[in-house]
Coordinates of C-alpha atoms and ligand atoms in Angstrom, one line a residue:
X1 CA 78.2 83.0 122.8
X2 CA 80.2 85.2 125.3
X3 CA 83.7 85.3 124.6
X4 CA 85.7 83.6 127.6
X5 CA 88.5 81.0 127.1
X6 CA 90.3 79.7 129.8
X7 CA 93.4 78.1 129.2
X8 CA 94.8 75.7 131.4
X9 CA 98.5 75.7 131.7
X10 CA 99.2 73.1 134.3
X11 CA 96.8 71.4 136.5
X12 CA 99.6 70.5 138.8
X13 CA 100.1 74.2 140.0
X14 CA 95.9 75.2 139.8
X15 CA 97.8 78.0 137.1
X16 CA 95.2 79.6 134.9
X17 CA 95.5 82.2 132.4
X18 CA 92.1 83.5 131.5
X19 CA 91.2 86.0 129.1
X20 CA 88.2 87.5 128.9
X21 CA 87.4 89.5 125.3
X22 CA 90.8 90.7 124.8
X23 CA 91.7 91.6 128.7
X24 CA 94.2 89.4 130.7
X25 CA 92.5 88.4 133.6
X26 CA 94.8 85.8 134.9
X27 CA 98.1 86.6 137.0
X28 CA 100.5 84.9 135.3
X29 CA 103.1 83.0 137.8
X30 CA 106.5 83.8 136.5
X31 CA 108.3 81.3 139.4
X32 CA 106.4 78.4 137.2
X33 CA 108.9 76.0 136.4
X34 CA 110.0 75.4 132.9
X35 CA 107.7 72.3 132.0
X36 CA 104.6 73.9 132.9
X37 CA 104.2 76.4 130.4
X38 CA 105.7 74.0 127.6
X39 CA 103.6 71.1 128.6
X40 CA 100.4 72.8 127.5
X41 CA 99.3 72.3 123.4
X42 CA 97.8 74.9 121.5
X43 CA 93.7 75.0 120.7
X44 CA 94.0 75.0 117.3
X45 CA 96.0 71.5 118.0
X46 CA 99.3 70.3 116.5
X47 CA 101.2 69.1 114.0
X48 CA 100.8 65.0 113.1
X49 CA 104.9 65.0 113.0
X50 CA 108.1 67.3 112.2
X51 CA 107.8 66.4 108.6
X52 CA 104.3 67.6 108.5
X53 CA 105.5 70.9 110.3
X54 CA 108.3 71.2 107.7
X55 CA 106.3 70.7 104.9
X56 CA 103.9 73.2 105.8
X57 CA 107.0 75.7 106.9
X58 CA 108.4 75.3 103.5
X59 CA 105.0 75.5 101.6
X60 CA 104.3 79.2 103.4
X61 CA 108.6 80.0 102.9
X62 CA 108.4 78.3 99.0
X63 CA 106.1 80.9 97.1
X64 CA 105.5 83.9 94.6
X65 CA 108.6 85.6 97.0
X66 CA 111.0 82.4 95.3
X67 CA 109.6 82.4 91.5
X68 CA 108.3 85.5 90.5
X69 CA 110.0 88.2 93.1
X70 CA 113.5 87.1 93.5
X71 CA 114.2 86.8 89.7
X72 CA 112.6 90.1 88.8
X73 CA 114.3 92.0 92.1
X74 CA 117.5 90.2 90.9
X75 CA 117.1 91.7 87.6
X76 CA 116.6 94.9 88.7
X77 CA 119.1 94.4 90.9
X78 CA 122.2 94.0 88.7
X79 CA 122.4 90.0 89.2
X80 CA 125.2 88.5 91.5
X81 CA 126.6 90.6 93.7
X82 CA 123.1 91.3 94.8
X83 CA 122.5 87.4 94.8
X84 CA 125.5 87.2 97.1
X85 CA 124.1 89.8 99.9
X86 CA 120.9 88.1 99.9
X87 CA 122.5 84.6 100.4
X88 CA 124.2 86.0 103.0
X89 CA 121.2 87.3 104.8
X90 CA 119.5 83.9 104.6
X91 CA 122.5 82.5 106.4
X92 CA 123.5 85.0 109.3
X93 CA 120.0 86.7 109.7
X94 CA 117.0 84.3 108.2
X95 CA 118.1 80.6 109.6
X96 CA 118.6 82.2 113.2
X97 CA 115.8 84.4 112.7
X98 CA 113.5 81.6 111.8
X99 CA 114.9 79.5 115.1
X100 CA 113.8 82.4 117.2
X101 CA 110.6 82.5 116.3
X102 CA 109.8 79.3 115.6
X103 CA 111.0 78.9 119.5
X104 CA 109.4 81.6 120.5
X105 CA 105.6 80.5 119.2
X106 CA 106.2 76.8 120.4
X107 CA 106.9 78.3 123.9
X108 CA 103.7 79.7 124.4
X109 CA 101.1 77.9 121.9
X110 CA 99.7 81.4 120.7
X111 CA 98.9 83.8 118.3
X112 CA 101.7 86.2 117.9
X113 CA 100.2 89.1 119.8
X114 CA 99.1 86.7 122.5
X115 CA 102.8 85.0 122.4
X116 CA 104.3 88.2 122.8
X117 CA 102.4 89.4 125.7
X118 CA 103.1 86.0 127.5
X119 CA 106.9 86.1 126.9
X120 CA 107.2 89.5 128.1
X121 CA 105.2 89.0 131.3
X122 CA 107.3 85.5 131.5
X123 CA 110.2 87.4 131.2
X124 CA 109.3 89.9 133.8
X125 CA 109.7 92.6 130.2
X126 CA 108.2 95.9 129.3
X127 CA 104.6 95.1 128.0
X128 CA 105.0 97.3 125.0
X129 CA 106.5 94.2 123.2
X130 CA 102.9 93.0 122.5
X131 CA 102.9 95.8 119.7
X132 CA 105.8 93.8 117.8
X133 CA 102.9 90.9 117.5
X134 CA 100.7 93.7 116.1
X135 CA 103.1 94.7 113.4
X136 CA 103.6 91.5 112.4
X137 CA 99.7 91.2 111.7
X138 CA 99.6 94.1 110.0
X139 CA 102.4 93.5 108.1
X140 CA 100.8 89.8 107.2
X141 CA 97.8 91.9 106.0
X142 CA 99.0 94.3 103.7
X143 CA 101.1 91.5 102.4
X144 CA 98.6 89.4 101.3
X145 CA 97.1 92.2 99.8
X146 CA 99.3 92.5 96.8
X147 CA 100.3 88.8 97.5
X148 CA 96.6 87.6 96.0
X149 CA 96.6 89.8 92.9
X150 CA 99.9 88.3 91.9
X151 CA 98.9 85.0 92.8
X152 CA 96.2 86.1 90.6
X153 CA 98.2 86.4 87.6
X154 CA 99.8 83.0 88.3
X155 CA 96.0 81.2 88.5
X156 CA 94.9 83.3 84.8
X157 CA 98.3 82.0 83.4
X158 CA 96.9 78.7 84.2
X159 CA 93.6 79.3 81.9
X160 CA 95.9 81.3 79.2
X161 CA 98.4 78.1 79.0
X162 CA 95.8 75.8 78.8
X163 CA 94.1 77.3 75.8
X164 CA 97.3 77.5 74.0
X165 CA 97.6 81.1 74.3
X166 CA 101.7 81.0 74.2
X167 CA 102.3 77.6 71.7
X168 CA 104.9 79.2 69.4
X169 CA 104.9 82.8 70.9
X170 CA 107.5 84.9 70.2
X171 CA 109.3 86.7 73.4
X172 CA 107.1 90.1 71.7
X173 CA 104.2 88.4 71.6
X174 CA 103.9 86.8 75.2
X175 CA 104.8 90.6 76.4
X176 CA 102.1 91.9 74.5
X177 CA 99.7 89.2 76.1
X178 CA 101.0 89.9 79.7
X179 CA 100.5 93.8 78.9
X180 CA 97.2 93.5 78.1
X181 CA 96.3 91.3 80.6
X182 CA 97.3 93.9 83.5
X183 CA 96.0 96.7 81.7
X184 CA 92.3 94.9 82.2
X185 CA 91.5 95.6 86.2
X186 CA 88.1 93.5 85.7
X187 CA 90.1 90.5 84.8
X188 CA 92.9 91.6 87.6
X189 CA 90.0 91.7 90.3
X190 CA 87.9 88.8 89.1
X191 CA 91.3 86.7 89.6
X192 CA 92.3 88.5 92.7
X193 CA 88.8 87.4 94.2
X194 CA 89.2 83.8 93.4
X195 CA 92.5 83.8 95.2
X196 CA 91.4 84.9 98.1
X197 CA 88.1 83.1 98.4
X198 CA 90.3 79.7 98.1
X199 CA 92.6 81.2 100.7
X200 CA 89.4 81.9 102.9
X201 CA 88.3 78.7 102.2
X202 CA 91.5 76.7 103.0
X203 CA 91.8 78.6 106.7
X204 CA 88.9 78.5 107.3
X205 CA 88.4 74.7 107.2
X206 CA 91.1 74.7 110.1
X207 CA 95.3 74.5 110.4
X208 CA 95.6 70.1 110.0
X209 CA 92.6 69.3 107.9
X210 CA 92.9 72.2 105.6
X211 CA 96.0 72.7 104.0
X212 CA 98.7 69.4 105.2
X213 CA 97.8 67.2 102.9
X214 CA 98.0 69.3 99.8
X215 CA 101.3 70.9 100.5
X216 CA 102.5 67.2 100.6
X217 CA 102.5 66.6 97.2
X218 CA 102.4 69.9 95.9
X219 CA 106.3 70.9 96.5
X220 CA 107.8 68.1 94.8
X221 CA 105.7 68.7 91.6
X222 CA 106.9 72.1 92.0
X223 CA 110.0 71.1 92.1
X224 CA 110.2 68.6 89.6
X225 CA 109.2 71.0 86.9
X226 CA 111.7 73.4 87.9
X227 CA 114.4 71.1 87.5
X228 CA 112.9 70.4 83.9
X229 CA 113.0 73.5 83.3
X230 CA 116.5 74.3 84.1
X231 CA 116.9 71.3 81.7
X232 CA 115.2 73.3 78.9
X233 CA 117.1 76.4 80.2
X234 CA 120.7 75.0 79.8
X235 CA 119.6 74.3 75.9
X236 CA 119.2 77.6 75.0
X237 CA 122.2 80.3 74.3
X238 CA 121.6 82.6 76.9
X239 CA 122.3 79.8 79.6
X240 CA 126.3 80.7 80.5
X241 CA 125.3 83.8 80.3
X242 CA 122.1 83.8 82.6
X243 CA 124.5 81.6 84.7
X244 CA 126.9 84.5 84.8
X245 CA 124.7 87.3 85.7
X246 CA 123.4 85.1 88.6
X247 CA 126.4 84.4 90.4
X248 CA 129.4 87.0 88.9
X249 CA 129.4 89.4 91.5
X250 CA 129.7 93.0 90.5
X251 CA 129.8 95.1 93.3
X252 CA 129.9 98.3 91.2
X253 CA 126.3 97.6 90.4
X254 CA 125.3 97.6 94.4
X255 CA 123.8 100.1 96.2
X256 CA 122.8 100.5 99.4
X257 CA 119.0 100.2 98.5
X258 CA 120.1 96.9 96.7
X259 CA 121.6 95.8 100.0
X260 CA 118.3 97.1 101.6
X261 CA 116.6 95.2 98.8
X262 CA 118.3 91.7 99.4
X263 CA 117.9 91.1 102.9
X264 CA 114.3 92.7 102.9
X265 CA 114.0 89.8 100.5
X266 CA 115.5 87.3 102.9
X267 CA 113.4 88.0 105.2
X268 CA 109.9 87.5 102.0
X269 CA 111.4 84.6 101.0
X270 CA 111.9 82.7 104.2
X271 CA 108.5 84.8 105.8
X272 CA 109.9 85.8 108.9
X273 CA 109.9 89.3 111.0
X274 CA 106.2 88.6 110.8
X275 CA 105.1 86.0 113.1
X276 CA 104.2 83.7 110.4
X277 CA 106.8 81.6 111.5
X278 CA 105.2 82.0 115.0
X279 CA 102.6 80.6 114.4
X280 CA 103.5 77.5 112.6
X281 CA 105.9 77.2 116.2
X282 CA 103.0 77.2 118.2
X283 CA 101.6 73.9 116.3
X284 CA 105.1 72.3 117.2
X285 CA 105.0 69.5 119.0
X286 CA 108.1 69.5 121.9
X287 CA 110.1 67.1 120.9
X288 CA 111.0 68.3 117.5
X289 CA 114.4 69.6 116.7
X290 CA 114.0 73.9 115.3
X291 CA 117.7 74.0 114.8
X292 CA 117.5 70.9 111.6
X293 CA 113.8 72.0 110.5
X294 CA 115.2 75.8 110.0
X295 CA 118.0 74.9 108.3
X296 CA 115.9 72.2 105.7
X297 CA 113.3 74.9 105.5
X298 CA 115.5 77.4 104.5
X299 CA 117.7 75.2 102.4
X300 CA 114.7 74.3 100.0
X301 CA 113.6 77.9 100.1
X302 CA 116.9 79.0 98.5
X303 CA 117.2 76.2 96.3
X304 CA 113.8 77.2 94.8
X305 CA 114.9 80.4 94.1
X306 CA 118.3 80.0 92.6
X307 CA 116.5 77.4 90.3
X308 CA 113.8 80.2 89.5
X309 CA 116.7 82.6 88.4
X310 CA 118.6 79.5 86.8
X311 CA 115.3 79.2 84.2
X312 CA 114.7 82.8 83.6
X313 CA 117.8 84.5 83.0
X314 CA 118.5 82.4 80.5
X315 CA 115.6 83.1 78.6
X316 CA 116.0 86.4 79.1
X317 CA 119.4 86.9 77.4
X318 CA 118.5 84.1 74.7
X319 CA 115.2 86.3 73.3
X320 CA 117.3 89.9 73.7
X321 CA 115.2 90.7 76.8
X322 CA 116.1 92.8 79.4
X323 CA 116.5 91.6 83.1
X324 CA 114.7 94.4 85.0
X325 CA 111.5 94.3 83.4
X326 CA 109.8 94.4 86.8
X327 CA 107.2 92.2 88.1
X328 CA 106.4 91.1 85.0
X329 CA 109.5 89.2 84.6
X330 CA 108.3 85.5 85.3
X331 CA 105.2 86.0 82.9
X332 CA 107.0 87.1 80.1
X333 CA 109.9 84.8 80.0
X334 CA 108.3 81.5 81.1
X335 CA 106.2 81.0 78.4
X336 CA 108.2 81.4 75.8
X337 CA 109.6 78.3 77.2
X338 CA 106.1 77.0 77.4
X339 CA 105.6 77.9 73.9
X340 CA 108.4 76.7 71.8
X341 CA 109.9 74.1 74.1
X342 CA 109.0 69.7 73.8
X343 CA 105.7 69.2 76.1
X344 CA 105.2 72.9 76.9
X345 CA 101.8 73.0 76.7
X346 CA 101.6 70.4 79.4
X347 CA 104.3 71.9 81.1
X348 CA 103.4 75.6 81.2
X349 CA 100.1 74.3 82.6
X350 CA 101.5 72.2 85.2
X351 CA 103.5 74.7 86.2
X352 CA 100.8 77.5 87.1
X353 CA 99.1 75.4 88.8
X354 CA 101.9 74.3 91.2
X355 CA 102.5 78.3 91.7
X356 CA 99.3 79.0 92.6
X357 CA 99.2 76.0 95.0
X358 CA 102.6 77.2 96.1
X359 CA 101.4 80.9 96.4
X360 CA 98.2 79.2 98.6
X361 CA 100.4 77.8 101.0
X362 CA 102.0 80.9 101.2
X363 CA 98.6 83.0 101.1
X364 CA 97.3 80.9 104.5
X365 CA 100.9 81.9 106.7
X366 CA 100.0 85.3 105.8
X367 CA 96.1 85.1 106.7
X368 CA 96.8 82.9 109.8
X369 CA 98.6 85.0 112.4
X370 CA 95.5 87.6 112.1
X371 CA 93.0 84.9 111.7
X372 CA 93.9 83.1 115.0
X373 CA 93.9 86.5 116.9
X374 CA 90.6 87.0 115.9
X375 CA 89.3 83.5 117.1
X376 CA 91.8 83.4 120.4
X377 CA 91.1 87.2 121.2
X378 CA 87.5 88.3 120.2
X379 CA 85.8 85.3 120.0
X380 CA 85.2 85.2 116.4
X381 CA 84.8 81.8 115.1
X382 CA 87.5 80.2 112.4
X383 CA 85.0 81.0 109.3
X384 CA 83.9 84.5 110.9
X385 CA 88.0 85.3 110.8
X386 CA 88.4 84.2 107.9
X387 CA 86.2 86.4 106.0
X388 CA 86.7 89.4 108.0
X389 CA 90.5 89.1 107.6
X390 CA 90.1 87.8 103.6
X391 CA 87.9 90.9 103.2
X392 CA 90.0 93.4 104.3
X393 CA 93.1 92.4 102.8
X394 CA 90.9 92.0 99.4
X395 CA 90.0 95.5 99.6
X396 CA 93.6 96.3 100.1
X397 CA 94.5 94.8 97.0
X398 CA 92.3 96.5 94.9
X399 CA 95.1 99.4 95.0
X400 CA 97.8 97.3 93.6
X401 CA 95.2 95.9 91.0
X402 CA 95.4 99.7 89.8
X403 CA 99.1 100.0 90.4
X404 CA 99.1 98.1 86.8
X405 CA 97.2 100.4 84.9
X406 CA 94.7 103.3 86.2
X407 CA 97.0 104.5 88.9
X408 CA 100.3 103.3 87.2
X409 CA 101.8 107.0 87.3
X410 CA 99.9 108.0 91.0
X411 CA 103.5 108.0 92.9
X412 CA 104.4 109.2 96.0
X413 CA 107.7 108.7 97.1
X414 CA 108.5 107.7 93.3
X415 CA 107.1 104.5 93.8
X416 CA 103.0 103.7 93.1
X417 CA 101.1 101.7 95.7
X418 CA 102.1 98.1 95.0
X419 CA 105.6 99.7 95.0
X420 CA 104.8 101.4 98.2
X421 CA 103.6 98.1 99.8
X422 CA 106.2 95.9 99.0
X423 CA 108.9 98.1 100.2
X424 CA 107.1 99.1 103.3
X425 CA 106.5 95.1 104.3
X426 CA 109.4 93.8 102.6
X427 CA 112.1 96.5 103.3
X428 CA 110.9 98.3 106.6
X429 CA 108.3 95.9 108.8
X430 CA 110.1 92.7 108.1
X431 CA 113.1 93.8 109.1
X432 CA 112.3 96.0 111.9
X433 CA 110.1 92.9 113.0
X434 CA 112.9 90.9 112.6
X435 CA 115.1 93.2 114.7
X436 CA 113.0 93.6 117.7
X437 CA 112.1 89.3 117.3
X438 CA 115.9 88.9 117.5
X439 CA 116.6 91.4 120.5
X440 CA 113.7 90.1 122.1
X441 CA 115.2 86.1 122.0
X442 CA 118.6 87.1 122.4
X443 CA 118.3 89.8 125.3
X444 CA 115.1 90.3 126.9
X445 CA 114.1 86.1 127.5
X446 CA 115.6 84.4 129.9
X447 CA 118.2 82.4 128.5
X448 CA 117.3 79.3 130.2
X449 CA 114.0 79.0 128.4
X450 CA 115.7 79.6 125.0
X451 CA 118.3 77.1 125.5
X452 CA 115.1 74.5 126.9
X453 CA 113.3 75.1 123.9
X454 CA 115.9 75.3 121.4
X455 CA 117.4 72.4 123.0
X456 CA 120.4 72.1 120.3
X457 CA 122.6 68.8 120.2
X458 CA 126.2 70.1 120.3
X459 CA 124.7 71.8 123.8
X460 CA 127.1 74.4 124.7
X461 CA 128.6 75.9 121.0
X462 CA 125.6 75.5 119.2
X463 CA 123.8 77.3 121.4
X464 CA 126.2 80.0 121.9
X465 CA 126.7 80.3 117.4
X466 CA 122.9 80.8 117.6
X467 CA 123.3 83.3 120.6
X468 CA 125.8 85.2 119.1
X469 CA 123.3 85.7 115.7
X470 CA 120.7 86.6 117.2
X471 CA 121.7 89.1 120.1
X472 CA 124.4 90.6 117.7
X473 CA 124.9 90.1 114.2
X474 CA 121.0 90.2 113.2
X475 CA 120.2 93.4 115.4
X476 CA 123.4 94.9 114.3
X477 CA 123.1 94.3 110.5
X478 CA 119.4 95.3 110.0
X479 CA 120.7 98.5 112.0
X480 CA 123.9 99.3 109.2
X481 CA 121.6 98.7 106.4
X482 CA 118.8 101.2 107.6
X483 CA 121.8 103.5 108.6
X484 CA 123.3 103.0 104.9
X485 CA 120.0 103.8 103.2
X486 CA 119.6 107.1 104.9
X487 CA 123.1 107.9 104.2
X488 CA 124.4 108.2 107.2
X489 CA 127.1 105.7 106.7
Ligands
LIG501 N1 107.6 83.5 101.9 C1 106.5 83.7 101.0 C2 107.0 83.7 99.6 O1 108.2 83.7 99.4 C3 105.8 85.0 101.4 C4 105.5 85.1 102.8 C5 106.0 86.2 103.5 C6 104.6 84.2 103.4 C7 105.8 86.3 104.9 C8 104.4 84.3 104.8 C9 104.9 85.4 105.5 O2 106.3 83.7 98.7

């Protein structure tokens, strides 16, 4: 079947926006009055109600990015000062962040390339902005990558746990089990592979059916354990003083990669700069408020993380272990826990599974901005995305797969390609993503359409607080930090 979609922004006005394998054919009327272009619902259709949206928001926010990268980066890191900078960037740059683009997708129903190319011509902007939807794709990509092979870990954690692999391990023991596991790339890959197949699987049975339901009752279970956890956590020695390297702040220990670090982290954690968040807008049904779901969203993100760090540090100082061990933090502290504490063989097991259902909910936000370019822009259909876009990033991966042993010492800029990956999304595309997402809401739309879609309660100062973020602070502080890392300030 030929490629042609026509889709019908408002009948009233005979407007039509036609695309024809990739090409705008349409002209796009930029007099149209506000309701037409919000009145019109996305093809991939919507979401059953706000909580649905925000349980889905917080399954792609709540992943590996809370449980096993903010803990190990916080390590590595130097603990609270470095905790304090990255709260800081959820508040002044993630929440308003998040609103923008949450706004931005719900405005025009589209994939994030698509979106971008809308608002621009809505906006009567420069088209180059389009290429901001690209990064964000490509950023998504190389993301979920590296993303699989650690979720990897997380699903053979579940198999290990449930064979009693770590019932009485000592903290040298359950090091030397995570050491030989990634020093094996068959059993990396093999795990990798199942990963992404389920992601595959999951988009490709579509955005309500597919993954609504599980999230659901997957967070709280998350959650739950976590908060056991901390339980088990505060009985061990090392609490007060895992409690202390969490949230003393030493600012001797910061530099200004840290800072880099943190709000590169803000920006994982809460997945936006990407058009993740984009995406999930354009399923948004009007009449939901994005001010109260960003704030929630981010709210259970961060809560999720501080309890991740709340159970490993700990752990860490109560076995003599050190705090930047690297990625391999999480699976060489947790199951100790597993091991030794009441339960833990039910609990370790419970636990990896919730991860890797949390790290799926993440995996799809990261497949889905590319996957509904594909289907909007070239015709492809859902399953046809979905394994050319799976594919890919699986290949991808294979070269953080042999970050952990064969290519452990290839380095180029000091850091080997896992390295290389996660600093390039984390610490350069996010961020720059987020920067141009933020001038683009704050400067180049017209403000009227913001305010309309944002449609905050306290009308004028609420507005104007969010205003202010986005058009200043967030362009402004992504700028100082790049600036500080190059040593120019
Ligand atoms: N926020 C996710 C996590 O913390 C990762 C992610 C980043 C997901 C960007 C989607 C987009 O695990």
């Amino acid at each position: 079947m030929r490629n042609f979609s026509v889709v019908q922004y408002n009948v009233r006005y005979f407007t039509r926006y036609a695309n024809y394998n990739g090409v705008l054919l349409g002209a796009y009327r930029t007099d149209m009055a506000d309701e037409t272009i919000t009145d019109k619902k996305s093809q991939h259709g919507e979401w059953s109600s706000r909580f649905a949206f925000i349980m889905a928001a917080t399954g792609s926010a709540v992943g590996l990015g809370n449980i096993w990268k903010f803990p190990y980066i916080t390590g590595e890191n130097g603990g609270g000062a470095f905790v304090l900078v990255y709260l800081l960037c959820v508040l002044l740059i993630g929440i308003p962040l998040m609103m923008a683009e949450t706004m931005l997708g719900r405005r025009s129903k589209e994939n994030p390339i698509h979106t971008m190319e809308i608002l621009t011509a809505e906006a009567g902007a420069d088209k180059n902005w389009h290429y901001l939807g690209w990064m964000g794709v490509g950023a998504g990509f190389l993301i979920l990558s590296y993303y699989s092979v650690i979720a990897g870990w997380a699903s053979a954690y579940v198999v290990k746990s449930f064979f009693g692999s770590f019932s009485g391990a000592s903290a040298g023991e359950v090091k030397a089990i995570f050491e030989a596991f990634v020093a094996s790339p068959m059993q990396l890959i093999f795990w990798h592979t199942l990963f992404m197949v389920a992601t595959m699987l999951i988009v490709a049975r579509g955005i309500e059916k597919g993954f609504e339901k599980s999230v659901r009752f997957l967070l709280p279970w998350l959650f739950a354990l976590m908060v056991l956890l901390v339980g088990y956590a505060m009985t061990t020695d090392g609490y007060f003083q895992g409690l202390n390297f969490l949230f003393k702040p030493d600012f001797s220990k910061l530099t200004a990669d840290s800072v880099l670090v943190a709000m590169g982290q803000a920006f994982f954690t809460l997945s936006v700069g990407m058009g993740s968040i984009m995406v999930y807008g354009a399923y948004l049904p009007k009449d939901v408020s994005i001010a109260k779901s960003s704030m929630m969203i981010a709210g259970a993100d961060t809560i999720m993380a501080l309890l991740a760090g709340l159970i490993i540090f700990p752990i860490v100082f109560n076995n003599g272990l050190h705090p930047n061990s690297g990625p391999g933090l999480v699976f060489e502290t947790l199951p100790i826990a597993f091991g030794n504490m009441f339960g833990g063989w039910l609990v370790g097991i419970l636990f990896f599974v919730a991860l890797v259902f949390a790290a799926l909910s993440s995996s799809i936000a990261l497949i889905e901005p590319a996957v509904a370019w594909l289907i909007e822009n070239k015709g492809f259909s859902r399953q046809k995305a979905c394994i050319y876009s799976g594919s890919l990033a699986w290949v991808l991966g294979l070269g953080t797969v042999f970050s952990f042993n064969a290519w452990a010492n290839v380095k180029l800029f000091e850091r080997n390609f896992f390295e290389l990956v996660d600093y390039l999304t984390a610490n350069l595309m996010l961020p720059i993503g987020g920067f141009c997402i933020a001038v683009f809401a704050g400067w180049i739309m017209k403000q009227e359409h913001s305010k309309h879609e944002l449609d905050l309660p306290g009308e004028h100062l609420d507005y104007q607080i969010w205003k202010f973020l986005v058009s200043y602070v967030v362009p402004a502080a992504v700028f100082l930090v790049f600036l500080n890392v190059v040593g120019v300030l």
